[in-house]
CSV table of C-alpha atoms (C1' of nucleotides) in Angstrom, one decimal:
chain,number,residue,atom,x,y,z
A,1,MET,CA,66.2,27.8,142.9
A,2,ASN,CA,64.1,28.4,146.2
A,3,ILE,CA,61.0,29.3,143.8
A,4,GLU,CA,57.8,30.0,145.8
A,5,ASP,CA,55.0,27.5,146.1
A,6,THR,CA,52.6,29.7,145.5
A,7,ILE,CA,53.8,31.1,142.3
A,8,VAL,CA,54.4,27.6,141.0
A,9,ALA,CA,50.8,26.6,142.3
A,10,ASP,CA,49.8,30.0,140.4
A,11,ILE,CA,51.7,29.0,137.3
A,12,ARG,CA,50.0,25.9,137.5
A,13,GLU,CA,46.4,27.2,137.7
A,14,PHE,CA,47.0,29.5,134.7
A,15,ASN,CA,48.0,26.6,132.4
A,16,ARG,CA,44.5,25.0,133.6
A,17,PHE,CA,43.0,28.1,132.9
A,18,TYR,CA,44.6,29.0,129.5
A,19,THR,CA,44.1,25.6,128.0
A,20,LYS,CA,40.8,25.6,128.2
A,21,ILE,CA,41.1,29.1,126.5
A,22,LEU,CA,43.0,27.6,124.2
A,23,SER,CA,40.7,24.3,123.4
A,24,LEU,CA,37.8,26.5,123.0
A,25,LEU,CA,39.1,28.7,120.7
A,26,ASP,CA,40.8,25.7,118.5
A,27,LYS,CA,36.8,23.7,118.5
A,28,HIS,CA,35.5,26.9,116.8
A,29,VAL,CA,38.3,27.3,114.2
A,30,LEU,CA,36.7,25.0,112.1
A,31,ASN,CA,33.1,24.4,110.4
A,32,THR,CA,35.5,23.6,107.5
A,33,SER,CA,35.8,20.2,106.8
A,34,TYR,CA,39.2,19.9,108.1
A,35,SER,CA,40.6,19.0,111.1
A,36,PHE,CA,42.5,21.0,113.6
A,37,THR,CA,45.7,19.6,112.9
A,38,GLU,CA,45.3,19.9,108.9
A,39,ALA,CA,44.4,23.5,109.7
A,40,ARG,CA,47.6,24.3,111.5
A,41,VAL,CA,49.6,22.8,108.7
A,42,VAL,CA,47.7,24.9,106.1
A,43,LEU,CA,48.0,28.2,108.1
A,44,GLU,CA,51.9,27.3,108.8
A,45,ILE,CA,52.6,26.5,104.7
A,46,GLY,CA,50.7,29.8,104.2
A,47,PHE,CA,52.9,31.9,106.4
A,48,MET,CA,56.2,30.5,105.4
A,49,GLU,CA,55.0,30.5,101.9
A,50,SER,CA,57.1,27.7,100.4
A,51,CYS,CA,58.7,25.2,103.0
A,52,ILE,CA,59.2,21.2,102.5
A,53,ALA,CA,57.7,18.6,104.8
A,54,ASN,CA,60.3,18.3,106.9
A,55,ASN,CA,59.9,22.3,108.1
A,56,LEU,CA,56.5,21.4,109.0
A,57,VAL,CA,57.2,18.5,111.0
A,58,GLU,CA,59.5,20.3,112.8
A,59,LYS,CA,57.4,23.6,113.4
A,60,LEU,CA,54.4,21.6,114.6
A,61,ASP,CA,56.4,18.8,116.3
A,62,ILE,CA,54.2,16.2,114.6
A,63,ASP,CA,55.2,12.8,113.3
A,64,ARG,CA,57.0,12.5,110.0
A,65,SER,CA,54.8,9.7,108.8
A,66,TYR,CA,51.4,11.6,109.6
A,67,MET,CA,52.9,14.6,107.9
A,68,SER,CA,53.2,12.6,105.1
A,69,ARG,CA,49.7,11.7,104.8
A,70,ILE,CA,48.9,14.8,106.0
A,71,ILE,CA,50.6,16.4,102.8
A,72,ALA,CA,48.9,13.6,100.5
A,73,LYS,CA,45.2,14.4,101.5
A,74,LEU,CA,45.5,18.2,101.5
A,75,SER,CA,47.7,17.7,97.5
A,76,LYS,CA,45.1,15.3,96.6
A,77,ASP,CA,42.1,17.9,97.5
A,78,GLY,CA,44.3,20.5,95.7
A,79,LEU,CA,45.2,22.7,98.3
A,80,LEU,CA,48.8,22.5,98.0
A,81,THR,CA,51.3,21.8,94.9
A,82,LYS,CA,54.2,19.8,95.4
A,83,GLU,CA,57.7,20.1,93.6
A,84,ILE,CA,61.0,18.2,93.6
A,85,SER,CA,63.6,20.6,94.8
A,86,THR,CA,66.0,20.8,92.8
A,87,LEU,CA,68.8,21.5,95.6
A,88,ASP,CA,67.9,18.0,97.4
A,89,ASN,CA,66.1,15.3,95.3
A,90,ARG,CA,64.8,13.5,98.5
A,91,THR,CA,62.7,16.5,99.2
A,92,SER,CA,59.4,18.4,97.6
A,93,VAL,CA,58.7,22.1,97.7
A,94,ILE,CA,55.4,22.7,99.2
A,95,GLN,CA,53.2,25.7,98.4
A,96,LEU,CA,50.0,26.6,98.4
A,97,THR,CA,47.7,26.8,95.5
A,98,ALA,CA,44.8,29.8,94.9
A,99,LYS,CA,42.6,27.4,96.8
A,100,GLY,CA,44.7,26.9,99.3
A,101,ILE,CA,45.5,30.3,99.9
A,102,ALA,CA,41.4,31.1,100.1
A,103,LEU,CA,41.2,28.1,103.1
A,104,PHE,CA,44.3,30.3,104.4
A,105,ASN,CA,42.6,33.1,104.1
A,106,GLN,CA,39.4,32.0,105.5
A,107,LEU,CA,41.2,30.5,108.8
A,108,ASN,CA,43.0,33.6,109.2
A,109,GLU,CA,40.1,35.6,109.3
A,110,LYS,CA,38.2,32.8,111.6
A,111,SER,CA,41.1,33.0,114.1
A,112,ASP,CA,40.9,36.7,114.2
A,113,LYS,CA,37.2,37.3,114.7
A,114,GLN,CA,37.7,34.8,117.9
A,115,ILE,CA,40.4,36.7,119.2
A,116,ILE,CA,38.1,40.0,119.2
A,117,ASN,CA,35.3,38.0,120.6
A,118,LEU,CA,37.4,37.1,123.3
A,119,LEU,CA,38.5,40.5,124.1
A,120,HIS,CA,34.7,41.8,123.6
A,121,GLY,CA,33.4,43.2,126.4
A,122,LEU,CA,36.8,44.6,127.7
A,123,SER,CA,38.0,47.7,128.8
A,124,GLN,CA,40.8,49.3,125.9
A,125,ARG,CA,42.9,49.3,129.6
A,126,GLN,CA,42.5,45.4,130.1
A,127,ILE,CA,43.1,44.6,126.6
A,128,THR,CA,46.3,46.6,126.6
A,129,GLU,CA,47.2,44.7,130.2
A,130,ILE,CA,46.4,41.6,129.0
A,131,HIS,CA,48.6,42.5,125.0
A,132,ALA,CA,51.6,43.4,127.7
A,133,SER,CA,51.1,40.5,129.7
A,134,MET,CA,51.8,38.2,126.9
A,135,LEU,CA,54.4,40.0,125.3
A,136,LEU,CA,56.2,39.9,128.9
A,137,ILE,CA,55.5,36.4,129.5
A,138,LYS,CA,56.9,35.8,125.6
A,139,LYS,CA,59.9,37.2,126.0
A,140,ASN,CA,60.9,36.2,129.5
A,141,LEU,CA,60.3,32.6,128.7
A,142,GLU,CA,62.1,32.8,125.3
A,143,ALA,CA,65.0,34.5,126.9
A,144,SER,CA,65.7,31.1,129.1
A,145,GLY,CA,65.3,29.1,125.7
A,146,GLY,CA,65.3,26.0,128.5
A,147,TYR,CA,61.6,25.8,127.6
A,148,CYS,CA,62.7,23.6,124.5
A,149,ASN,CA,64.9,21.1,125.9
A,150,ASP,CA,64.1,17.5,126.9
A,151,THR,CA,64.3,18.0,130.6
A,152,ILE,CA,61.2,20.1,130.5
B,1,MET,CA,35.2,47.6,119.1
B,2,ASN,CA,38.3,48.6,117.1
B,3,ILE,CA,40.8,46.3,118.4
B,4,GLU,CA,44.2,47.0,116.6
B,5,ASP,CA,45.7,44.4,114.3
B,6,THR,CA,48.6,44.4,115.7
B,7,ILE,CA,47.0,43.3,119.3
B,8,VAL,CA,45.1,40.6,117.7
B,9,ALA,CA,48.5,39.0,115.9
B,10,ASP,CA,50.4,39.3,118.7
B,11,ILE,CA,47.8,37.5,121.1
B,12,ARG,CA,47.5,34.4,118.3
B,13,GLU,CA,51.2,34.7,118.2
B,14,PHE,CA,51.2,34.5,121.8
B,15,ASN,CA,48.5,31.6,121.7
B,16,ARG,CA,50.8,29.2,119.2
B,17,PHE,CA,53.9,30.2,121.8
B,18,TYR,CA,51.6,28.7,124.3
B,19,THR,CA,50.2,26.3,122.7
B,20,LYS,CA,53.8,24.5,122.4
B,21,ILE,CA,55.0,25.4,126.0
B,22,LEU,CA,51.4,23.6,127.2
B,23,SER,CA,52.2,20.3,124.8
B,24,LEU,CA,55.9,19.7,125.9
B,25,LEU,CA,54.9,20.3,129.4
B,26,ASP,CA,52.1,17.8,129.1
B,27,LYS,CA,54.2,15.3,127.0
B,28,HIS,CA,56.3,14.8,129.8
B,29,VAL,CA,54.1,14.8,132.7
B,30,LEU,CA,53.7,11.2,132.1
B,31,ASN,CA,56.0,7.9,133.0
B,32,THR,CA,53.2,7.0,134.5
B,33,SER,CA,51.1,4.3,132.5
B,34,TYR,CA,48.2,6.5,132.2
B,35,SER,CA,47.3,8.7,129.8
B,36,PHE,CA,47.3,12.9,129.6
B,37,THR,CA,43.2,13.0,129.6
B,38,GLU,CA,43.6,10.1,132.3
B,39,ALA,CA,45.7,11.9,134.3
B,40,ARG,CA,43.7,15.4,134.1
B,41,VAL,CA,41.0,13.2,135.6
B,42,VAL,CA,42.4,11.9,138.4
B,43,LEU,CA,44.3,15.2,139.2
B,44,GLU,CA,40.8,16.7,138.7
B,45,ILE,CA,39.3,13.8,141.2
B,46,GLY,CA,42.0,14.7,143.7
B,47,PHE,CA,41.5,18.9,143.8
B,48,MET,CA,37.8,18.2,143.9
B,49,GLU,CA,38.2,15.7,146.3
B,50,SER,CA,34.6,14.3,145.6
B,51,CYS,CA,32.5,14.4,142.6
B,52,ILE,CA,30.4,13.2,140.5
B,53,ALA,CA,31.3,11.7,136.7
B,54,ASN,CA,29.4,15.4,135.2
B,55,ASN,CA,31.3,17.5,137.1
B,56,LEU,CA,34.5,16.1,135.8
B,57,VAL,CA,33.0,16.0,132.3
B,58,GLU,CA,31.9,19.6,132.8
B,59,LYS,CA,35.3,20.8,134.1
B,60,LEU,CA,37.5,19.1,131.7
B,61,ASP,CA,34.9,19.4,128.4
B,62,ILE,CA,35.3,15.3,127.7
B,63,ASP,CA,32.2,13.5,126.2
B,64,ARG,CA,30.0,12.1,128.6
B,65,SER,CA,30.5,8.4,127.0
B,66,TYR,CA,34.3,8.5,127.1
B,67,MET,CA,34.3,9.8,130.6
B,68,SER,CA,32.1,6.7,131.7
B,69,ARG,CA,34.8,4.3,130.2
B,70,ILE,CA,38.2,6.7,131.7
B,71,ILE,CA,36.6,6.1,135.5
B,72,ALA,CA,35.6,2.5,134.5
B,73,LYS,CA,39.4,1.9,133.8
B,74,LEU,CA,40.7,4.3,136.9
B,75,SER,CA,38.2,2.1,138.9
B,76,LYS,CA,39.2,-1.6,137.7
B,77,ASP,CA,42.7,-0.2,138.3
B,78,GLY,CA,42.0,0.7,142.0
B,79,LEU,CA,42.6,4.2,141.7
B,80,LEU,CA,38.9,5.7,142.5
B,81,THR,CA,36.0,4.4,144.2
B,82,LYS,CA,32.7,4.6,143.3
B,83,GLU,CA,29.5,4.9,145.6
B,84,ILE,CA,26.2,5.7,144.4
B,85,SER,CA,24.6,8.8,146.0
B,86,THR,CA,22.0,9.2,148.3
B,87,LEU,CA,20.7,12.5,146.9
B,88,ASP,CA,20.8,11.0,143.2
B,89,ASN,CA,20.0,7.4,142.4
B,90,ARG,CA,21.8,8.3,138.8
B,91,THR,CA,25.0,9.2,139.8
B,92,SER,CA,27.5,7.8,142.2
B,93,VAL,CA,29.7,10.0,144.5
B,94,ILE,CA,33.7,9.2,143.4
B,95,GLN,CA,36.5,9.6,145.3
B,96,LEU,CA,40.6,8.5,145.4
B,97,THR,CA,41.6,5.2,147.0
B,98,ALA,CA,45.1,5.6,148.7
B,99,LYS,CA,46.6,4.3,145.3
B,100,GLY,CA,44.7,7.4,143.6
B,101,ILE,CA,46.0,9.6,146.2
B,102,ALA,CA,49.3,8.2,146.0
B,103,LEU,CA,49.5,9.2,141.8
B,104,PHE,CA,47.7,12.6,142.3
B,105,ASN,CA,50.8,13.2,144.6
B,106,GLN,CA,53.2,12.0,142.2
B,107,LEU,CA,51.8,13.9,139.2
B,108,ASN,CA,51.5,16.7,140.8
B,109,GLU,CA,55.4,16.9,142.3
B,110,LYS,CA,56.2,16.3,138.5
B,111,SER,CA,53.8,19.2,137.3
B,112,ASP,CA,55.8,21.7,140.2
B,113,LYS,CA,59.2,20.0,138.9
B,114,GLN,CA,58.5,21.0,135.5
B,115,ILE,CA,57.3,24.3,136.3
B,116,ILE,CA,60.1,24.8,138.0
B,117,ASN,CA,62.4,23.7,135.1
B,118,LEU,CA,60.6,26.0,133.1
B,119,LEU,CA,61.7,29.0,134.9
B,120,HIS,CA,65.1,27.8,135.9
B,121,GLY,CA,68.0,30.2,134.7
B,122,LEU,CA,65.7,33.4,134.4
B,123,SER,CA,66.2,35.7,137.2
B,124,GLN,CA,63.5,36.5,140.0
B,125,ARG,CA,62.7,39.8,138.3
B,126,GLN,CA,61.6,37.8,135.4
B,127,ILE,CA,60.1,34.8,136.7
B,128,THR,CA,57.8,37.7,139.1
B,129,GLU,CA,57.1,39.8,135.8
B,130,ILE,CA,55.6,36.0,134.3
B,131,HIS,CA,53.6,35.4,137.6
B,132,ALA,CA,52.0,38.8,137.6
B,133,SER,CA,51.3,38.9,134.1
B,134,MET,CA,49.9,35.3,134.4
B,135,LEU,CA,47.7,36.6,136.9
B,136,LEU,CA,46.5,39.7,135.2
B,137,ILE,CA,46.1,37.8,132.1
B,138,LYS,CA,43.6,35.2,134.0
B,139,LYS,CA,41.9,38.1,136.0
B,140,ASN,CA,41.3,40.1,132.5
B,141,LEU,CA,39.4,37.3,130.9
B,142,GLU,CA,37.8,35.8,133.6
B,143,ALA,CA,36.4,39.6,134.0
B,144,SER,CA,34.8,39.3,130.6
B,145,GLY,CA,33.7,35.7,131.3
B,146,GLY,CA,33.2,35.5,127.4
B,147,TYR,CA,35.6,33.2,126.8
B,148,CYS,CA,33.4,30.3,127.6
B,149,ASN,CA,30.4,31.0,125.6
B,150,ASP,CA,29.4,29.3,122.3
B,151,THR,CA,30.5,32.3,120.2
B,152,ILE,CA,33.9,32.3,121.3
C,1,DG,C1',1.3,11.8,136.7
C,2,DA,C1',2.6,12.7,132.0
C,3,DA,C1',6.5,15.1,129.4
C,4,DA,C1',10.9,16.5,129.3
C,5,DA,C1',15.7,16.8,130.4
C,6,DA,C1',19.4,14.9,133.5
C,7,DT,C1',23.1,11.3,134.3
C,8,DG,C1',25.7,7.5,133.3
C,9,DT,C1',26.3,3.2,130.1
C,10,DT,C1',27.4,0.3,126.1
C,11,DG,C1',28.5,-0.5,121.1
C,12,DA,C1',30.0,0.5,117.0
C,13,DC,C1',32.8,3.4,114.6
C,14,DT,C1',35.9,7.1,113.1
C,15,DT,C1',39.7,10.1,113.6
C,16,DT,C1',43.9,10.8,115.1
C,17,DG,C1',48.4,9.5,116.0
C,18,DT,C1',52.6,6.1,116.5
C,19,DC,C1',55.6,2.8,115.7
C,20,DC,C1',58.5,0.4,112.4
C,21,DA,C1',60.9,-0.8,107.9
C,22,DC,C1',61.9,0.8,104.0
C,23,DT,C1',64.0,3.5,99.5
C,24,DA,C1',66.2,7.1,98.1
C,25,DA,C1',69.1,10.4,98.3
C,26,DA,C1',72.5,13.7,100.5
C,27,DT,C1',76.3,14.0,104.0
C,28,DG,C1',80.7,13.1,105.9
C,29,DC,C1',85.2,11.0,106.4
C,30,DC,C1',89.7,8.2,104.7
D,1,DG,C1',86.2,7.5,94.5
D,2,DG,C1',83.7,5.0,97.7
D,3,DC,C1',82.0,3.3,101.9
D,4,DA,C1',79.3,4.5,106.3
D,5,DT,C1',76.4,7.4,108.2
D,6,DT,C1',72.5,10.5,108.4
D,7,DT,C1',68.3,12.3,106.7
D,8,DA,C1',63.8,13.0,104.2
D,9,DG,C1',59.8,11.0,102.8
D,10,DT,C1',56.8,7.1,102.5
D,11,DG,C1',53.0,3.0,103.7
D,12,DG,C1',51.6,-1.4,106.8
D,13,DA,C1',50.2,-2.2,110.6
D,14,DC,C1',48.8,-0.8,114.4
D,15,DA,C1',47.0,1.8,119.0
D,16,DA,C1',45.0,5.4,121.7
D,17,DA,C1',41.7,8.9,121.8
D,18,DG,C1',37.3,10.6,121.0
D,19,DT,C1',32.4,10.3,118.7
D,20,DC,C1',27.9,9.1,117.6
D,21,DA,C1',23.6,6.9,118.5
D,22,DA,C1',20.5,4.2,121.2
D,23,DC,C1',18.9,3.1,125.5
D,24,DA,C1',17.8,2.7,130.9
D,25,DT,C1',17.3,4.9,134.6
D,26,DT,C1',16.1,9.0,137.7
D,27,DT,C1',15.2,13.5,138.3
D,28,DT,C1',12.9,17.6,137.5
D,29,DT,C1',9.1,20.3,135.5
D,30,DC,C1',4.7,22.1,135.2
DNA sequence: GAAAAATGTTGACTTTGTCCACTAAATGCC
DNA sequence: GGCATTTAGTGGACAAAGTCAACATTTTTC
């Protein structure tokens, strides 16, 4: 082990710093009447194109019953359709409707704009550095795989 | 402007990735009977050593009234003291008690251990890469300063 | 010194999330 | 096949987290 204290301190500082960045980004994603969690669900269904509730539960780490209610709400609002799976009668295949896709696109565009705004004023070089750094962090942390076990 | 689409997409992916890392870290900070937000407040008071409620409101971006209640609870539990400021009679100087400092240390140790755990299994080189990348991201994003304005 | 702004508190409320029990279907096992 | 176990989803009841508006008090501004 023997990881230097300064490294741990710097990583914790980065985490505090990035927590604030992310929370600012999250806050402004929405002028839609949907909560951040609901928006995440819409985005995830959009990315997956077709899925079942349990996929979303696992991917987004949201409680089963809570997800059930969110899906019910989105369905009631006409953003998605549920159709009982032919493979597994316990589950329903979930897909965005045209209206859901419209919201998905809107959320996507907003998120893209936020990132562009975040980088606004930085030089090409700085942007490249940030980009490369993010890829590196993700690659290295994924390599360990340890980040998603219980003893984290 | 003209920031490449792939860069924006990669940054958004990094944000999703890192959101999950942070939420896993957060979840496990506590076996204490305090919530994540309360723990953040204790940590922040500990770092600042002495502060007023409004410093915490700004630093942690928590609603004024909510903060007032959190401080009241922590005070009732004997974790901090409030003493009316001699400089500004509207405010109170907040400081951790011995008990509060004990919790602060405990939270700090847990957080350090989590980071060590997160890095567990990685090579020195990988750790160095992650560390350097984080410093670079923070430096570059802070340079812009734009990350904290309203139009993010 | 009056108007405006800042700080903190409280009551009432909404949103968000969790826990538990339950149904129904699928899976594993002999 | 038949029985036990697991998995997916739902609903009730509840707790935690956070928000909003109104207010008192003090400070700042002009």
